[in-house]
XYZ file of C-alpha atoms in Angstrom:
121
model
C -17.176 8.715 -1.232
C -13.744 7.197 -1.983
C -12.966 3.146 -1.404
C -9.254 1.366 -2.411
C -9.480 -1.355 -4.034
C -6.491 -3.717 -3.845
C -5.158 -6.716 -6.141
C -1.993 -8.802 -6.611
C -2.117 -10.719 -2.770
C -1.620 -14.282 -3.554
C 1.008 -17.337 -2.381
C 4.835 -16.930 -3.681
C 7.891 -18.398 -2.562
C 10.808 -17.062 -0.664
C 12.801 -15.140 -2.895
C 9.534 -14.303 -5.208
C 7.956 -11.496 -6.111
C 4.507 -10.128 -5.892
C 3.145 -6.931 -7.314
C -0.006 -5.739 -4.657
C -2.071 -2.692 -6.853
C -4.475 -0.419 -4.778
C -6.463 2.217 -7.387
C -8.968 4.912 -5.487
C -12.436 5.017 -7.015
C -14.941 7.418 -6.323
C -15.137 11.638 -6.731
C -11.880 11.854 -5.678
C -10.281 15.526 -6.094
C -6.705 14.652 -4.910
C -4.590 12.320 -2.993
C -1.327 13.527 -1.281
C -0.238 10.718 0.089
C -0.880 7.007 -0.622
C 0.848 3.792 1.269
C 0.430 0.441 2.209
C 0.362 -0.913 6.124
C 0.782 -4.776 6.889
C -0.382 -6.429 10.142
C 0.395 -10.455 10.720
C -1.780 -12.522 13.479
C -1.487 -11.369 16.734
C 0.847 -8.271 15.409
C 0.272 -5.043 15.361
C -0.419 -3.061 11.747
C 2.689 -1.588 10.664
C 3.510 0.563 8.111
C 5.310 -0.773 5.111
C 5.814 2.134 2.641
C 4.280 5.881 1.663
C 4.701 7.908 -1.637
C 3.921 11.500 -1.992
C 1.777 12.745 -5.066
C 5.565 14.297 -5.424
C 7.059 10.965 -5.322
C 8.618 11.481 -2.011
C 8.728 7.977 -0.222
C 9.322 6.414 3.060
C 10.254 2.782 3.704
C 9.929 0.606 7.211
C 13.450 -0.790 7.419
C 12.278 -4.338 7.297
C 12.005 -3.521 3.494
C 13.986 -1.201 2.295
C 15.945 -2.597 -0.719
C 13.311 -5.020 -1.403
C 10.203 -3.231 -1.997
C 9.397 -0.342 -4.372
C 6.248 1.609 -3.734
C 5.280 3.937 -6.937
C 1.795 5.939 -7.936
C 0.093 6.824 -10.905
C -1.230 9.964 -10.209
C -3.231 9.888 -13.028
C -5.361 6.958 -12.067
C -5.026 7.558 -7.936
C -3.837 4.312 -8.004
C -0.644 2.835 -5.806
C 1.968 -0.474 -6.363
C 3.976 -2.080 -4.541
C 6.815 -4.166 -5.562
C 7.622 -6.907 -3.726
C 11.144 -8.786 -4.093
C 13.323 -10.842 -3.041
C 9.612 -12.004 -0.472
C 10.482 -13.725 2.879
C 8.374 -15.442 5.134
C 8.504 -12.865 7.619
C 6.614 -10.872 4.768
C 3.264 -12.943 5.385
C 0.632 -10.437 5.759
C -2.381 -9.039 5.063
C -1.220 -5.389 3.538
C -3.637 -2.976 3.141
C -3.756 0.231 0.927
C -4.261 3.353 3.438
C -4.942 7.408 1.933
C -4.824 9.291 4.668
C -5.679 12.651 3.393
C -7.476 11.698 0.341
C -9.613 14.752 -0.841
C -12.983 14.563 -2.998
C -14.389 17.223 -5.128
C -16.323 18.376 -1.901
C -12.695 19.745 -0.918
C -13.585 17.548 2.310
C -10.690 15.390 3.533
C -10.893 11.756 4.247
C -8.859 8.413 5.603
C -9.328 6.094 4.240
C -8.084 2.054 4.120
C -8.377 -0.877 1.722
C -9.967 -4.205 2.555
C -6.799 -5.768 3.205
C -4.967 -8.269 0.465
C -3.620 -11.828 1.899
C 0.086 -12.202 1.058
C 1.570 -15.403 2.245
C 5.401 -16.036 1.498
C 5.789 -20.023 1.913
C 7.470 -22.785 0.483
């Protein structure tokens, strides 16, 4: 009923920047909260960043200052800014709605495919 579809992963350098996109297709009534999780081999998935449909947001520590999540409500889609990238960064980040909620009124999780970012010189 709803999928994420995710763009922008790619190769950069340290001190780059990468812009990752997630947009939610599909009969989607509303999304409260949108984000994006990262998990490295043999790591666990962590969460990178979360922004309200109020714009409330939440940064892991790891990248606060660096990243920027934003939404555009309109188009239930997510970004996230990524500056200033260091190898620790190397990822794959997925897009994650955790309460998204289709024209049903039923309430779903739901996560991206995941989106290779590799920070390397």
């Amino acid at each position: 009923q709803v999928q994420l579809v995710e763009s922008g992963g790619g190769l950069v350098q340290p001190g780059g920047t990468l812009r990752l996109s997630c947009a939610a297709a599909g009969s989607i009534f509303s999304i409260n909260v949108m984000g994006w999780y990262r998990q490295a081999p043999g790591k666990q998935r962590d969460l990178v960043a979360t922004i309200t449909s109020y714009g409330t947001t939440n940064y892991a520590d790891s990248v606060k200052g660096r990243f920027t999540i934003s939404r555009d409500n309109a188009k239930n889609t997510v970004y996230l800014q990524m500056n200033s990238l260091k190898p620790e960064d190397t990822a794959v980040y997925y897009c994650y709605a955790p309460d998204a909620i289709v024209t049903s009124r039923a309430r779903l999780a739901v996560w991206g495919q995941g989106t290779l970012v590799t920070v390397s010189s």
